């Protein structure tokens, strides 16, 4: 297997006024294609920050990030936007669906950036909804769906452009135990059967059970995986 | 789904707010149309008034009448090609609200001086030959469904007849029209001859104003001077001006009112635009996480910014179009009220086009701040706001 994600000496600091907060202090990380990685650690340790860098939502202040053979440092924000739409699926704690659009249209949204025809877009969105088990909920608005269902729609939206890498920031953080397990099962299926590489930031120890690897983060540094 | 339907869906996020915003834009554009119509009415006919025509009216007030003998004296002045005259008639047809201007005129000279008016020769001949004959503009005849041969009863308010009766009855002999580039609105002409013979004594042999066609346009100023000099020391001193000046002089009496109205309407218009801009800016704030999500999905900064701008544009355009349509519905009523005083109160295609253009401009202005905010939004910061 080749490494899909390569972080070399990645640093990130935020400057507010005169104060500079160093959040990531030289991260070295490589994630193999097909991996399912759980990233754990205390609040404020920099998990989200690292995930955002891998997903191309932000630029590092030091070091290099390479994803799917592309050096992200070199991309302009416009090029990065395009790159994200083709390569990364994002899943958030609070689903982040657009409330004014139906589930079907939320899922279709990323495809507006592709050259697909209207018919193809609709078809692909329907397929993605089917994969997450919500084929019959396409016409519902997010407000009419449960938290677990909304997260499934969000997963369908992350899948629809067929990216290699899914990055998930506490995808079960807002769900009850059973629903959380269903979502974790779904992610596991996507990893095992659809070959998606998945990085999950989580506080949920059970998430680690579904992952192939677990990494711990503390104060902006990665610690060795401790097997439990 | 298309980008358009994404914009459209966002307008329905908060239907109450959207309706209220659209409504205020609608009101703003009705006001705009009104404003333009008033301004156009005050400036009426500027570019169309014949420079070869002069209007002679009372020196001190445009509504003072002049003796008919002035017409003959003016006609005799060297350089005057032809003089004709009009008069105020007032009067009520059915109901004071169904107002239209009515003027006693001499058929022979009137249509010669105002040779841009469109009238069939046989209609004109019938008008001249019928003592109680009257002409209506095509629009006026259509407004009341009049046909040639109809008897039009007018109740005199300024003018009572010699026999004490207030009822004037005219026979419609036909219609005439203003040329397409100069729509003259509703107008009703009756025979001066019949008027002066029938009217009560103190109204006889008087005219409202005299319109003069000069033989040489270069001498218009000189001829105007000659006319005014001729009557300088008479009881009926005159003031001679171009048609345009005449209209303005008359409008000046209403001008202050027009100015105040314009100021108020302008202030209201901008207040509404500012309020709309404020609403849009506030509405955007709740949506910052959503816009960040769009950016996360790969929409570029410019694309998200355009989406927001598109919404503002759509909102203002809808409001503008509805406002214009409502204003057009109101127009006939306003026109009837205003035409006698300030000329043609009309919403021209130009007004409509500029209103629509302005609504696009307002959309751009109203959407500017939200669009820039949306463009500058950084994903990481916006997502942390949750
Ligand atoms: N845009 C930013 N501006 C300033 N400081 C930031 C920014 N993003 C993150 N930080 C800081 O960086 C540190 C790490 O934040 P991050 O969100 O990565 O932590 P986390 O591990 O995801 O925590 P949690 O488990 O609570 O989500 C925090 O101290 C946070 O305040
Ligand atoms: Mg976090």
XYZ file of C-alpha atoms and ligand atoms in Angstrom:
646
model
C 0.000 0.000 0.000
C 1.105 3.540 -0.752
C 0.657 6.446 1.589
C -2.368 8.541 0.662
C -1.538 11.249 3.197
C 1.935 12.404 4.102
C 2.564 15.040 6.745
C 6.176 16.126 7.162
C 7.032 18.321 10.087
C 3.678 20.053 9.922
C 3.382 23.089 12.132
C 0.433 25.333 12.714
C 0.174 28.388 14.856
C -2.541 30.998 15.132
C -1.709 34.630 15.646
C -4.141 36.921 17.301
C -2.794 40.389 17.832
C 0.595 39.947 19.447
C -0.156 36.510 20.751
C 0.852 33.465 18.816
C -0.540 30.108 19.838
C 1.401 27.144 18.619
C -1.137 24.411 18.020
C 0.701 21.799 15.974
C 4.371 21.316 16.738
C 5.959 19.276 13.984
C 3.571 16.504 13.047
C 4.891 13.583 11.055
C 2.198 11.275 9.871
C 1.507 9.044 6.956
C -1.814 7.395 6.279
C -1.970 4.446 3.937
C -4.617 4.187 1.289
C -7.472 2.096 2.629
C -6.684 2.865 6.243
C -9.318 3.708 8.864
C -7.562 5.918 11.363
C -9.000 7.129 14.658
C -7.435 10.280 16.057
C -8.019 10.757 19.760
C -6.813 13.085 22.442
C -7.840 15.720 24.930
C -9.786 18.770 23.978
C -7.616 21.515 22.551
C -4.844 19.145 21.565
C -5.099 20.145 17.925
C -7.050 17.252 16.381
C -9.447 19.421 14.425
C -6.623 21.655 13.321
C -4.697 18.704 11.906
C -7.779 17.279 10.230
C -8.507 20.628 8.595
C -4.984 20.745 7.213
C -5.237 17.237 5.782
C -8.607 18.116 4.254
C -7.133 21.220 2.616
C -9.310 23.673 4.554
C -6.319 25.609 5.823
C -2.629 26.046 5.110
C 0.074 24.916 7.560
C 2.493 27.513 8.893
C 5.344 25.074 8.517
C 6.164 21.695 6.998
C 4.526 19.975 4.068
C 1.334 18.092 3.440
C 0.902 15.780 0.525
C -2.422 14.125 -0.169
C -3.060 11.750 -3.025
C 0.242 12.770 -4.597
C -0.488 16.478 -4.459
C 1.484 18.946 -2.378
C -1.209 21.085 -0.805
C 1.190 23.864 0.149
C 1.546 24.752 -3.500
C -2.160 25.210 -4.184
C -3.883 28.586 -4.214
C -7.098 28.791 -2.238
C -9.084 28.590 -5.461
C -7.170 25.531 -6.648
C -7.503 24.057 -3.186
C -11.283 24.483 -3.311
C -11.437 22.577 -6.554
C -9.083 19.947 -5.224
C -11.261 19.445 -2.135
C -14.352 18.945 -4.232
C -12.637 16.118 -6.107
C -10.633 14.452 -3.393
C -12.112 14.858 0.062
C -15.414 14.104 1.732
C -16.140 16.000 4.939
C -18.302 14.828 7.814
C -18.895 17.067 10.840
C -20.271 16.675 14.326
C -23.304 18.845 13.616
C -23.970 17.414 10.129
C -23.859 20.891 8.561
C -26.597 20.256 6.041
C -28.294 23.177 4.347
C -31.710 23.419 6.036
C -33.428 24.877 2.975
C -32.596 21.943 0.732
C -34.068 18.453 0.727
C -31.804 15.526 1.611
C -31.529 14.652 -2.071
C -30.451 18.188 -2.953
C -28.023 18.411 -0.060
C -26.360 15.305 -1.388
C -26.405 16.689 -4.914
C -24.771 19.946 -3.853
C -21.100 18.961 -4.399
C -21.993 17.737 -7.884
C -22.939 21.274 -8.944
C -19.183 21.766 -9.215
C -18.769 18.897 -11.675
C -19.541 18.614 -15.351
C -22.237 16.027 -14.761
C -25.614 16.579 -16.373
C -28.669 17.260 -14.275
C -29.835 13.687 -14.751
C -26.493 12.194 -13.793
C -26.308 14.385 -10.713
C -29.709 13.227 -9.600
C -28.846 9.617 -10.197
C -25.549 9.809 -8.315
C -27.221 11.541 -5.392
C -29.854 8.817 -5.269
C -27.160 6.145 -5.292
C -25.283 7.831 -2.438
C -28.479 8.031 -0.402
C -29.067 4.371 -1.074
C -25.596 3.461 0.195
C -26.323 5.155 3.519
C -29.743 3.500 3.690
C -31.893 6.576 3.176
C -33.197 5.987 -0.332
C -36.724 6.772 0.846
C -35.893 10.060 2.596
C -34.648 12.076 -0.348
C -37.578 14.477 -0.319
C -37.261 15.353 3.362
C -35.620 18.497 4.637
C -32.951 18.107 7.358
C -35.362 19.470 9.966
C -37.649 16.502 9.332
C -34.909 13.937 9.966
C -33.406 12.558 13.170
C -29.802 13.309 14.097
C -28.638 9.890 12.926
C -30.483 10.284 9.635
C -29.025 13.755 9.128
C -25.557 12.371 9.676
C -26.259 9.682 7.100
C -27.298 12.350 4.619
C -24.058 14.185 5.421
C -22.137 10.972 4.778
C -23.946 10.539 1.475
C -22.966 14.100 0.573
C -19.338 13.301 1.452
C -19.470 10.211 -0.746
C -21.285 11.491 -3.770
C -18.276 12.852 -5.671
C -16.472 9.599 -4.958
C -13.441 10.984 -3.086
C -10.672 8.685 -1.882
C -10.465 10.241 1.558
C -13.195 10.880 4.115
C -12.322 13.156 7.029
C -14.726 13.072 9.950
C -14.611 15.430 12.931
C -16.451 13.812 15.834
C -19.139 12.334 13.590
C -20.880 10.678 16.537
C -20.345 13.478 19.045
C -23.954 14.558 18.938
C -25.595 11.130 18.775
C -26.755 8.579 21.329
C -24.858 5.332 21.760
C -26.944 3.156 19.437
C -27.139 5.692 16.671
C -23.435 6.390 17.076
C -22.702 2.697 16.630
C -24.790 2.612 13.463
C -22.821 5.514 12.046
C -19.526 3.864 12.986
C -20.699 0.636 11.348
C -21.567 2.573 8.235
C -18.119 4.178 8.133
C -16.559 0.769 8.604
C -18.550 -0.593 5.673
C -17.464 2.327 3.503
C -13.878 1.541 4.434
C -14.094 -2.209 3.955
C -16.420 -2.475 0.973
C -15.998 0.811 -0.872
C -12.292 1.199 -0.202
C -12.573 4.671 1.330
C -9.640 5.872 3.386
C -11.090 7.347 6.561
C -9.695 9.601 9.283
C -11.963 10.065 12.290
C -11.325 12.525 15.077
C -13.232 11.303 18.079
C -13.622 11.288 21.833
C -15.532 8.046 21.610
C -13.370 5.094 22.759
C -15.696 2.740 20.868
C -14.787 4.445 17.623
C -11.361 2.997 18.050
C -12.880 -0.477 17.924
C -14.080 0.194 14.406
C -10.792 1.716 13.250
C -7.755 -0.129 11.971
C -5.362 2.205 13.760
C -5.647 4.714 16.556
C -3.350 7.665 17.145
C -3.286 9.871 20.192
C -2.630 13.505 20.159
C -1.525 15.689 23.006
C -0.471 19.315 23.034
C 0.023 19.417 19.299
C 2.109 16.259 19.104
C 1.260 12.718 18.071
C 1.894 10.003 20.600
C 2.565 6.378 19.754
C -0.491 4.238 19.391
C -1.224 2.426 22.564
C -3.029 -0.797 21.987
C -5.883 -1.355 24.326
C -30.985 21.107 -8.923
C -29.196 24.113 -10.356
C -27.356 27.089 -8.916
C -30.502 29.096 -9.573
C -32.620 26.749 -7.489
C -30.051 26.980 -4.710
C -30.491 30.750 -4.669
C -34.233 30.364 -4.948
C -34.392 27.868 -2.070
C -32.466 30.273 0.134
C -35.100 32.944 -0.431
C -37.596 30.602 1.187
C -35.499 30.021 4.278
C -37.485 32.576 6.183
C -40.608 33.322 4.136
C -41.814 36.039 6.487
C -38.583 37.931 6.348
C -38.295 37.484 2.593
C -41.873 38.695 2.051
C -41.336 41.735 4.224
C -38.107 42.575 2.458
C -39.658 42.130 -0.966
C -42.616 44.210 0.158
C -40.418 47.108 1.208
C -38.594 46.934 -2.112
C -41.973 46.919 -3.867
C -42.995 50.056 -1.996
C -39.655 51.686 -2.753
C -40.106 51.094 -6.458
C -43.679 52.274 -6.534
C -42.335 55.457 -4.982
C -39.588 55.581 -7.549
C -42.049 55.322 -10.414
C -44.155 58.042 -8.870
C -41.098 60.224 -8.449
C -40.047 59.782 -12.038
C -43.546 60.467 -13.257
C -43.746 63.665 -11.239
C -40.326 64.796 -12.368
C -41.196 63.982 -15.973
C -44.480 65.842 -15.656
C -42.733 68.957 -14.388
C -40.240 68.812 -17.202
C -42.966 67.817 -19.662
C -42.471 68.442 -23.330
C -39.065 70.064 -22.993
C -37.484 68.459 -25.979
C -40.659 68.475 -28.087
C -41.978 71.968 -27.697
C -41.711 73.689 -31.045
C -39.171 76.472 -30.912
C -41.230 78.143 -33.564
C -44.102 78.583 -31.132
C -44.567 81.170 -28.424
C -47.175 81.318 -25.728
C -48.688 84.610 -24.659
C -50.327 84.689 -21.253
C -51.242 87.159 -18.526
C -48.174 88.940 -17.253
C -48.781 88.327 -13.593
C -50.386 84.931 -13.587
C -50.671 82.230 -16.171
C -54.295 81.730 -15.235
C -55.411 85.317 -15.828
C -57.369 85.542 -19.033
C -56.687 87.861 -21.945
C -59.156 89.710 -24.202
C -59.806 88.068 -27.574
C -58.825 91.343 -29.233
C -55.217 90.543 -28.296
C -55.314 87.689 -30.797
C -56.127 89.971 -33.690
C -53.502 92.480 -32.629
C -50.854 89.810 -32.295
C -51.780 88.317 -35.633
C -51.081 91.700 -37.190
C -47.520 91.867 -35.864
C -44.862 91.414 -38.477
C -43.144 88.053 -38.116
C -46.193 86.367 -36.595
C -47.230 83.619 -38.914
C -50.382 82.483 -37.163
C -51.984 82.956 -33.759
C -54.464 80.672 -32.065
C -55.803 80.500 -28.546
C -57.015 78.236 -25.795
C -59.032 78.779 -22.669
C -59.653 77.177 -19.319
C -63.006 75.497 -19.096
C -62.939 73.330 -15.975
C -66.271 71.552 -15.622
C -67.340 68.223 -14.288
C -68.155 65.169 -16.341
C -70.290 62.807 -14.245
C -68.056 62.971 -11.198
C -65.240 65.354 -10.186
C -62.837 62.450 -10.000
C -63.275 61.737 -13.698
C -61.243 64.759 -14.492
C -59.803 65.648 -17.898
C -58.747 69.015 -19.287
C -61.236 70.797 -21.530
C -60.339 73.739 -23.693
C -62.399 76.000 -25.961
C -60.362 76.524 -29.156
C -60.895 77.965 -32.649
C -60.981 74.929 -34.976
C -59.549 76.805 -37.967
C -56.283 77.951 -36.468
C -55.773 75.538 -33.617
C -54.866 72.511 -35.700
C -52.774 74.615 -37.987
C -50.599 75.966 -35.209
C -50.456 72.577 -33.503
C -49.798 70.820 -36.776
C -48.221 67.809 -35.060
C -51.678 66.742 -33.866
C -53.122 63.913 -35.876
C -56.659 64.461 -37.119
C -58.602 63.340 -40.165
C -59.513 66.299 -42.438
C -63.183 65.344 -42.434
C -63.238 65.147 -38.631
C -61.719 68.605 -38.457
C -64.270 69.857 -40.994
C -67.106 68.408 -38.921
C -65.677 70.037 -35.780
C -65.592 73.416 -37.527
C -69.102 72.969 -38.882
C -70.767 71.778 -35.674
C -71.558 74.575 -33.245
C -71.740 72.273 -30.211
C -69.099 69.975 -31.617
C -66.268 68.630 -29.528
C -63.167 66.531 -30.049
C -61.554 64.080 -27.672
C -58.136 62.531 -27.778
C -58.271 58.877 -28.697
C -57.254 57.908 -25.161
C -60.041 59.971 -23.635
C -62.682 58.537 -25.963
C -61.465 55.055 -25.115
C -61.489 55.827 -21.406
C -65.204 56.552 -21.425
C -66.189 54.483 -24.433
C -67.390 57.519 -26.382
C -68.429 57.218 -30.005
C -68.840 60.029 -32.561
C -72.354 61.387 -32.238
C -72.446 60.916 -28.453
C -73.673 63.840 -26.425
C -71.222 64.671 -23.663
C -72.802 66.580 -20.770
C -70.449 68.760 -18.745
C -71.479 70.604 -15.620
C -69.848 74.022 -15.654
C -68.061 74.994 -12.486
C -66.090 78.021 -13.664
C -68.451 78.878 -16.487
C -72.183 79.260 -16.235
C -74.222 79.865 -19.361
C -75.847 83.133 -20.221
C -79.275 81.687 -19.421
C -78.062 80.711 -15.947
C -77.871 77.025 -16.675
C -74.769 75.133 -15.734
C -75.281 72.251 -18.087
C -73.180 72.287 -21.229
C -73.848 69.636 -23.814
C -71.381 68.844 -26.549
C -71.619 66.492 -29.463
C -68.548 64.389 -30.003
C -67.648 64.671 -33.680
C -64.506 62.581 -33.616
C -61.088 62.090 -32.164
C -57.569 63.354 -32.649
C -54.254 62.126 -31.325
C -50.869 63.307 -30.210
C -47.969 61.942 -32.222
C -46.521 58.740 -30.752
C -43.373 60.468 -29.451
C -45.482 62.890 -27.486
C -48.455 61.370 -25.807
C -50.669 64.185 -24.634
C -52.951 62.239 -22.355
C -56.635 62.968 -22.106
C -57.872 66.194 -23.610
C -61.212 67.567 -24.750
C -61.651 70.440 -27.200
C -64.792 72.454 -27.801
C -65.593 75.282 -30.165
C -64.520 78.674 -28.889
C -67.214 80.348 -30.933
C -69.986 78.415 -29.229
C -68.364 78.938 -25.840
C -68.062 82.703 -26.060
C -71.581 83.115 -27.408
C -73.161 80.968 -24.705
C -71.138 81.855 -21.673
C -72.239 84.320 -19.023
C -71.363 87.957 -19.798
C -68.195 88.334 -17.810
C -66.736 85.303 -19.554
C -67.273 86.520 -23.080
C -64.509 87.519 -25.461
C -61.763 86.247 -23.227
C -59.143 83.602 -23.829
C -56.769 81.784 -21.468
C -53.625 82.033 -23.476
C -52.543 82.601 -27.031
C -50.174 80.398 -28.977
C -48.233 82.060 -31.762
C -46.338 80.485 -34.622
C -43.490 82.707 -35.739
C -42.365 82.824 -39.347
C -38.685 82.931 -38.468
C -37.458 80.994 -35.456
C -34.334 83.150 -35.201
C -36.534 86.122 -34.463
C -38.551 84.429 -31.729
C -37.019 86.548 -28.978
C -37.541 89.766 -30.853
C -41.153 88.922 -31.659
C -41.832 87.980 -28.053
C -40.498 91.398 -27.050
C -42.698 93.142 -29.596
C -45.802 91.375 -28.329
C -45.175 92.196 -24.695
C -44.322 95.795 -25.548
C -47.572 96.180 -27.447
C -49.656 95.417 -24.369
C -47.264 96.838 -21.798
C -49.498 99.698 -20.780
C -52.861 98.028 -21.285
C -54.958 96.522 -18.513
C -54.023 93.126 -19.867
C -50.241 93.127 -19.990
C -48.757 89.947 -21.363
C -45.850 87.700 -20.863
C -44.597 85.834 -23.905
C -42.513 82.724 -23.522
C -41.726 79.510 -25.311
C -44.210 76.706 -24.741
C -41.693 75.094 -22.515
C -41.205 78.204 -20.408
C -44.941 78.653 -20.213
C -45.429 75.183 -18.911
C -42.637 75.673 -16.407
C -43.861 79.033 -15.291
C -47.164 77.417 -14.617
C -45.523 74.446 -13.011
C -43.395 76.713 -10.843
C -46.528 77.490 -8.899
C -46.671 73.819 -8.124
C -42.919 73.476 -8.246
C -42.273 73.959 -4.566
C -44.737 71.256 -3.843
C -43.069 69.077 -6.441
C -39.690 69.713 -4.906
C -40.841 68.821 -1.426
C -42.599 65.721 -2.684
C -39.477 64.689 -4.529
C -37.300 65.187 -1.463
C -39.605 63.199 0.757
C -39.972 60.365 -1.705
C -36.231 60.253 -2.257
C -35.601 60.107 1.476
C -38.150 57.345 1.874
C -36.637 55.446 -1.033
C -33.162 55.495 0.453
C -34.413 54.640 3.916
C -36.083 51.570 2.507
C -32.955 50.601 0.607
C -30.852 50.991 3.750
C -33.282 48.950 5.814
C -33.222 46.232 3.193
C -29.436 46.246 3.174
C -29.425 45.956 6.935
C -31.874 43.065 6.898
C -29.789 41.233 4.339
C -26.609 41.762 6.313
C -28.237 40.453 9.458
C -29.798 37.531 7.674
C -26.367 36.603 6.397
C -24.940 36.328 9.883
C -27.055 33.295 10.741
C -25.852 31.630 7.619
C -22.136 31.960 8.059
C -21.671 28.288 9.019
C -23.635 27.267 5.935
C -21.524 29.382 3.669
C -18.453 27.839 5.261
C -19.884 24.423 4.461
C -20.316 25.406 0.818
C -16.692 26.465 0.763
C -15.685 23.212 2.419
C -17.451 21.303 -0.333
C -15.310 23.096 -2.876
C -17.299 26.206 -3.821
C -14.737 28.948 -4.349
C -14.784 32.233 -2.463
C -16.101 33.991 -5.560
C -18.806 31.386 -6.150
C -20.145 31.723 -2.606
C -19.943 35.481 -2.875
C -21.911 35.386 -6.132
C -24.548 33.154 -4.598
C -25.130 35.728 -1.867
C -25.138 38.563 -4.370
C -27.497 36.581 -6.571
C -29.957 36.319 -3.730
C -29.920 40.066 -3.115
C -30.318 40.699 -6.837
C -33.200 38.294 -7.137
C -34.950 39.817 -4.151
C -34.608 43.371 -5.422
C -35.496 42.443 -8.978
C -38.686 40.721 -7.855
C -39.529 43.715 -5.680
C -38.701 46.126 -8.489
C -40.792 44.333 -11.090
C -43.783 43.997 -8.769
C -43.433 47.662 -7.754
C -43.395 48.761 -11.381
C -46.418 46.651 -12.210
C -48.389 48.066 -9.277
C -47.361 51.596 -10.232
C -48.598 50.985 -13.777
C -51.929 49.929 -12.361
C -52.129 53.186 -10.444
C -51.070 55.294 -13.395
C -54.395 55.969 -15.146
C -55.889 57.398 -11.958
C -52.901 59.598 -11.257
C -52.688 60.694 -14.840
C -56.244 61.909 -14.922
C -55.660 63.989 -11.824
C -52.409 65.519 -12.872
C -52.466 66.156 -16.572
C -54.304 69.444 -16.396
C -51.862 70.993 -14.004
C -48.446 69.671 -14.675
C -48.709 68.266 -18.120
C -48.213 64.687 -18.890
C -48.034 62.512 -15.826
C -46.918 59.335 -17.380
C -44.731 56.312 -16.839
C -42.821 55.914 -20.040
C -40.917 52.831 -21.205
C -37.811 54.746 -20.202
C -39.094 55.128 -16.644
C -39.890 51.445 -16.516
C -36.513 50.467 -17.881
C -34.712 52.741 -15.477
C -36.741 51.359 -12.562
C -35.751 47.819 -13.470
C -32.164 48.952 -13.972
C -32.250 50.682 -10.623
C -33.590 47.574 -8.918
C -30.569 45.691 -10.227
C -28.336 48.467 -8.938
C -30.051 48.417 -5.553
C -29.604 44.640 -5.499
C -25.889 45.111 -6.076
C -25.665 47.746 -3.358
C -27.747 45.780 -0.895
C -25.837 42.601 -1.663
C -22.386 44.181 -1.626
C -21.622 43.932 2.079
C -22.979 40.386 2.442
C -21.119 39.348 -0.715
C -17.821 40.706 0.546
C -18.403 39.127 3.957
C -19.129 35.816 2.276
C -16.045 36.085 0.128
C -13.709 36.833 3.034
C -15.106 34.154 5.282
C -12.458 31.609 6.205
C -13.764 28.091 6.587
C -11.835 27.208 9.697
C -12.948 30.274 11.639
C -16.545 30.014 10.497
C -16.830 26.363 11.449
C -15.382 27.092 14.902
C -18.252 29.519 15.525
C -20.688 26.713 16.051
N -8.748 29.616 14.038
C -8.169 29.600 15.255
N -7.756 30.748 15.810
C -7.172 30.749 17.014
N -6.948 29.649 17.746
C -7.349 28.470 17.245
C -7.982 28.394 15.970
N -8.255 27.097 15.708
C -7.815 26.403 16.794
N -7.280 27.222 17.698
C -6.688 26.793 18.973
O -5.921 25.664 18.719
C -6.059 24.729 19.779
C -6.486 23.380 19.198
O -7.764 23.496 18.680
P -8.513 22.285 17.970
O -9.842 22.753 17.588
O -7.638 21.739 16.915
O -8.585 21.261 19.173
P -9.321 19.850 19.230
O -8.278 18.853 19.589
O -10.076 19.613 17.986
O -10.274 20.049 20.452
P -11.762 19.492 20.663
O -11.593 18.062 21.043
O -12.304 20.313 21.775
O -12.492 19.675 19.374
C -7.042 25.316 20.752
O -6.334 25.876 21.801
C -7.743 26.373 19.952
O -8.103 27.434 20.788
Mg -12.100 19.495 17.522
